[in-house]
C-alpha positions as semicolon CSV with decimal commas, in nm:
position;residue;x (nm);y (nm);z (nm)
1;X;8,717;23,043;27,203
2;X;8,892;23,373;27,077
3;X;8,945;23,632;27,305
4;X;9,158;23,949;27,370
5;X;9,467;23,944;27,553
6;X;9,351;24,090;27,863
7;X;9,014;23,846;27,853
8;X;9,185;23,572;27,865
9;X;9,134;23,415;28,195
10;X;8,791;23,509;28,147
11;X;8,767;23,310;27,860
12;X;8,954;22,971;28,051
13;X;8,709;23,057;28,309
14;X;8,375;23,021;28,089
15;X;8,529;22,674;27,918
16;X;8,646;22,511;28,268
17;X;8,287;22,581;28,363
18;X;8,138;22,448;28,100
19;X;8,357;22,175;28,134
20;X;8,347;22,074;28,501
21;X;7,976;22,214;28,574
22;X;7,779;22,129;28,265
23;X;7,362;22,058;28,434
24;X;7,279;21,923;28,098
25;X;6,987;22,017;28,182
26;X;6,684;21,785;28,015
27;X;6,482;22,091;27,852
28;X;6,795;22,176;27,688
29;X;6,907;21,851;27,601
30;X;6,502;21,787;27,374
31;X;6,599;22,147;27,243
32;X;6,950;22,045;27,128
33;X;6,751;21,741;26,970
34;X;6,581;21,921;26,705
35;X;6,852;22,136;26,613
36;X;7,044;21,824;26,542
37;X;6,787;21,667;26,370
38;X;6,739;21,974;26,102
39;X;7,147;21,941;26,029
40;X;7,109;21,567;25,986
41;X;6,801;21,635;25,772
42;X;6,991;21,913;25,588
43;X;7,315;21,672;25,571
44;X;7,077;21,400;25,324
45;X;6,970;21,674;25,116
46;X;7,326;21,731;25,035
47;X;7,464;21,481;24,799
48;X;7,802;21,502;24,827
49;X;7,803;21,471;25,228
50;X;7,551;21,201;25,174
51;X;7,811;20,979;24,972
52;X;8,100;21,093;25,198
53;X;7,895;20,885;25,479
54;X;7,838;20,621;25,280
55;X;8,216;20,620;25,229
56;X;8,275;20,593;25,550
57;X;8,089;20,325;25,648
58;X;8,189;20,164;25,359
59;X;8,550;20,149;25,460
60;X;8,514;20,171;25,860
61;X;8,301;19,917;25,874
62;X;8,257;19,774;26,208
63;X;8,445;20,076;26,363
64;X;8,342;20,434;26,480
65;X;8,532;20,610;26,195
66;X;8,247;20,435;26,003
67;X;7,925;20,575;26,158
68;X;7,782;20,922;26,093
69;X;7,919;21,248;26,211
70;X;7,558;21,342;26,314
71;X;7,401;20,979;26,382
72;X;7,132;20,785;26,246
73;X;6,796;20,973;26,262
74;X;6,613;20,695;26,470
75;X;6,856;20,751;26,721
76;X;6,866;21,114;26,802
77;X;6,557;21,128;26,971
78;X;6,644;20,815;27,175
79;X;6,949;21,014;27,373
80;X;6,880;21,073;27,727
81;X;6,985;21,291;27,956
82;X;7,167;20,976;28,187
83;X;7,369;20,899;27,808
84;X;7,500;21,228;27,788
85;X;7,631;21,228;28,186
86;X;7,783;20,925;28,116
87;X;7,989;20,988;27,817
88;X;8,100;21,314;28,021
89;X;8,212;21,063;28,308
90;X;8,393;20,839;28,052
91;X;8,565;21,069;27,853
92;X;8,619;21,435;28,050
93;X;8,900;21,326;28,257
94;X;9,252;21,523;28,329
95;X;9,471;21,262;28,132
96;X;9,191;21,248;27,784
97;X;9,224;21,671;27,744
98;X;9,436;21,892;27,599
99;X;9,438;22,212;27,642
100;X;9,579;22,488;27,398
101;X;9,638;22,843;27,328
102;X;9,705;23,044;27,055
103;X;9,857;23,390;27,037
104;X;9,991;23,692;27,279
105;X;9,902;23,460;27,589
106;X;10,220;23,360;27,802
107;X;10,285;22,987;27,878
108;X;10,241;23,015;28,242
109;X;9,972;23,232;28,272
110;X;9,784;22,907;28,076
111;X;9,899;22,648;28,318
112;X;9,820;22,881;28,632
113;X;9,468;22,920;28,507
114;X;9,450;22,564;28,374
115;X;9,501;22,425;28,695
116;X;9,264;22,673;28,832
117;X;8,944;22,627;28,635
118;X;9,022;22,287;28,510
119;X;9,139;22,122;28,869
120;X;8,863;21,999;28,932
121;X;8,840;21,727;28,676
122;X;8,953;21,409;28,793
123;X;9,299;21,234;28,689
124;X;9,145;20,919;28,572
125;X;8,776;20,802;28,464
126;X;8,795;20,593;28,761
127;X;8,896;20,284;28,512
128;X;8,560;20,292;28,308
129;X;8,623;20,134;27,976
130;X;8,632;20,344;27,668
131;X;8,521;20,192;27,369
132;X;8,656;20,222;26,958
133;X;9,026;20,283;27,074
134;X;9,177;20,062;26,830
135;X;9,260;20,163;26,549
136;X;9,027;20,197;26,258
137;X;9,154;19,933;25,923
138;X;9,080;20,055;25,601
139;X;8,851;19,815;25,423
140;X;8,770;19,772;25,035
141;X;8,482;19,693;24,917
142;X;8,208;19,850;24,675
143;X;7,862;20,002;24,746
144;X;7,584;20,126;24,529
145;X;7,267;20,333;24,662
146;X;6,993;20,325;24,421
147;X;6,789;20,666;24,445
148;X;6,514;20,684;24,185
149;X;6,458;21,027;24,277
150;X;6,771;21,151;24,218
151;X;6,899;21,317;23,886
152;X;7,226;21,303;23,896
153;X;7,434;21,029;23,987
154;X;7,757;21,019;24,215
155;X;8,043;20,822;24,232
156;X;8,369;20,787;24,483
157;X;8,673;20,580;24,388
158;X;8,874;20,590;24,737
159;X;9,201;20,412;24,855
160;X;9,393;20,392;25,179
161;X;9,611;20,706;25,235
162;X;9,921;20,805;25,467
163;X;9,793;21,003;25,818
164;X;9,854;21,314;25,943
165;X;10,223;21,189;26,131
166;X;10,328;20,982;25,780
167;X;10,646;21,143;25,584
168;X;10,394;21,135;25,291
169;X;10,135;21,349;25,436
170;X;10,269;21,680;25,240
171;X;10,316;21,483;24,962
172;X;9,970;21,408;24,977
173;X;9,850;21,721;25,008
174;X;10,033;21,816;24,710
175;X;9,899;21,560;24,477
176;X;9,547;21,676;24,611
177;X;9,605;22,036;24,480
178;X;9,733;21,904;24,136
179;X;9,432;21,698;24,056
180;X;9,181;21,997;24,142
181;X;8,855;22,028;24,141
182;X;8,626;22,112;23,819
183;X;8,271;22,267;23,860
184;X;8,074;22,316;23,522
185;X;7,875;22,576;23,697
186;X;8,153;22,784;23,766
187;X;8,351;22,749;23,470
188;X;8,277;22,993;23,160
189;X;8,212;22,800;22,814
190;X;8,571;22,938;22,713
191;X;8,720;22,756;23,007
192;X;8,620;22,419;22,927
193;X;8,887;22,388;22,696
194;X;9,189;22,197;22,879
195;X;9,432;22,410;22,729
196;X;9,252;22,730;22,956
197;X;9,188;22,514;23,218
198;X;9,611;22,479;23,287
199;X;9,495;22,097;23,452
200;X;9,566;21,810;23,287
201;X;9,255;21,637;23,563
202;X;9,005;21,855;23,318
203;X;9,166;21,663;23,008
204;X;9,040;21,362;23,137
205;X;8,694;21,485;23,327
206;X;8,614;21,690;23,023
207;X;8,553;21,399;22,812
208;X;8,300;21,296;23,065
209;X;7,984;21,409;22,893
210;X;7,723;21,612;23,134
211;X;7,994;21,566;23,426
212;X;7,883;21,868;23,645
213;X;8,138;21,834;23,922
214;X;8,476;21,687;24,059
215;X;8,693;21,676;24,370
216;X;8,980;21,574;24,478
217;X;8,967;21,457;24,895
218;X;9,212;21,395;25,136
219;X;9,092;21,339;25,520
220;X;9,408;21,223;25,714
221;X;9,361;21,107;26,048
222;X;9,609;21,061;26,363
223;X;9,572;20,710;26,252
224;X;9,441;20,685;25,921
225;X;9,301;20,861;25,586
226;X;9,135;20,858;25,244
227;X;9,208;20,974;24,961
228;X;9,005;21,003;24,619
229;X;8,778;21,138;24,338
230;X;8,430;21,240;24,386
231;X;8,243;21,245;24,051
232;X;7,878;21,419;23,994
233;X;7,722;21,376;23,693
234;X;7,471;21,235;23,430
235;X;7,306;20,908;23,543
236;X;7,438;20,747;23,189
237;X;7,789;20,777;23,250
238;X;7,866;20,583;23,566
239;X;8,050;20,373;23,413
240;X;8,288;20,666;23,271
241;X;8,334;20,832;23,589
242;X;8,391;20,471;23,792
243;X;8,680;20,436;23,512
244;X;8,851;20,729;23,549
245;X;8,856;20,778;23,903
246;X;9,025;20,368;23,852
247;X;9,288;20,483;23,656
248;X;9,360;20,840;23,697
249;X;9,642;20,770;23,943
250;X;9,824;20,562;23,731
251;X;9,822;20,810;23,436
252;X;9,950;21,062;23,620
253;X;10,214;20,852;23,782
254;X;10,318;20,795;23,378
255;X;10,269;21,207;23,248
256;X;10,274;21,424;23,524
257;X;10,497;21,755;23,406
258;X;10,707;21,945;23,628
259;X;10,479;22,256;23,536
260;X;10,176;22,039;23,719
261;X;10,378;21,995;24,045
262;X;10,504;22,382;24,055
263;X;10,151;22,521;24,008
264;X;9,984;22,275;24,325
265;X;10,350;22,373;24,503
266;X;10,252;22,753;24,443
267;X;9,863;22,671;24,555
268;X;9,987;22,472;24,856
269;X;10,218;22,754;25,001
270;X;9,949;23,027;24,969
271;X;9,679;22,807;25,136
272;X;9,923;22,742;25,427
273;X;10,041;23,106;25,442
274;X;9,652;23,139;25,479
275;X;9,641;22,984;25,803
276;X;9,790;23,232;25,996
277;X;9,493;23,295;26,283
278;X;9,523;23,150;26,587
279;X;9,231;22,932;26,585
280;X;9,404;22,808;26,244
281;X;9,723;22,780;26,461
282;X;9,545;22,608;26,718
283;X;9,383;22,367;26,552
């Protein structure tokens, strides 16, 4: 919640309430309902989120990294309002929340109004057991969704990748920003031509015939991540874009240039400099 300085404890007063005297009312919870159910709905018209999921659950199997952000749509309208109490019960508890602020707000003016709209959470969940806390294993395997519907075909190629506390998380981040992203849509004719591109990624993507788009992705975790190439494109050339998201790691391992690293270094600093408000800062 962003507030003014002098709002503040207004503002820790509206989210301990929310927090401590939620009704959850049952004509609110069948409104929530739909609302959900048009962002799933509008979630499956979007391809790339679509495959994203199926990532997930390709590589989470078994665990709740691996099940959809939103939930299945058979499910939504399933969810009572004695589901949603009991999750509160389970998992609003003193020891399972953090709370933070950003800003011109002084350290003990939080705690004092912390303890004030927030004491009345309980320590413990009373020893109820929480499920999924082990830690998700990253698991390799392939997938293929046939859509006849569809007209253009994507493809991820994604491996296991370092978390957010690894020393190679910046690293990471880095070699993210030098692969890039391409979008044909975006791109003027003139561009197309590697040497105006200033990416050696478009080298390889360009010879790709009908690829419309590319992305690089990183999602680090506390405890785990993914990291990979999503590929959109012409139905005919799976096989290309399979194949190059397979390999491109290892070419650039072999012809990376130090111009390469210096332009994502340069990208990488401005993007951070970018996150300079305090819900940036506090999340």
């Amino acid at each position: 919640m962003l507030a003014f300085k002098n709002d503040v404890p207004h503002a820790v007063d509206v989210l301990g309430d929310m927090l401590t005297n939620s009704s959850y009312q049952r004509y609110h919870v069948e409104l929530e309902k739909d609302t959900i159910w048009q962002e799933l709905q509008a979630t499956n018209d979007d391809q790339f989120e679509t495959l994203m999921e199926h990532v997930y659950s390709n590589v989470y199997s078994g665990h709740m990294m691996g099940l959809p952000i939103l939930g299945e749509v058979d499910n939504i309208h399933k969810i009572t309002r004695e589901m949603i109490v009991g999750f509160h019960k389970r998992m609003y508890y003193g020891e399972n929340i953090v709370i933070v602020g950003t800003g011109n707000i002084e350290h003990n003016t939080l705690v004092d109004l912390a303890e004030q709209h927030f004491g009345r959470l309980p320590r413990t969940n009373g020893g109820i057991e929480i499920l999924n806390t082990e830690q998700p294993k990253f698991k390799p395997g392939l997938l293929y969704v046939r859509d006849e519907i569809m007209q253009t075909q994507n493809v991820g190629v994604f491996y296991n990748a370092p978390p957010w506390g690894h020393p190679d998380f910046y690293a990471f981040l880095l070699l993210q920003r030098i692969f890039g992203n391409y979008s044909q849509d975006l791109l003027h004719e003139s561009l197309n031509d590697v040497m105006g591109q200033h990416n050696m990624m478009h080298d390889f993507v360009k010879r790709v015939p009908d690829l419309e788009r590319y992305d690089c992705i990183y999602s680090p975790y506390s405890d785990s991540a993914i990291f990979g190439h999503y590929f959109a494109g012409s139905p005919a050339f799976t096989e290309e874009m399979s194949y190059i998201g397979g390999i491109i790691g290892s070419v650039f391992a072999n012809y990376l240039s130090d111009s390469d690293v210096t332009r994502a270094k340069y990208k990488l600093y401005h993007e951070l400099l970018g996150v300079q408000a305090a819900s940036d800062i506090m999340q």
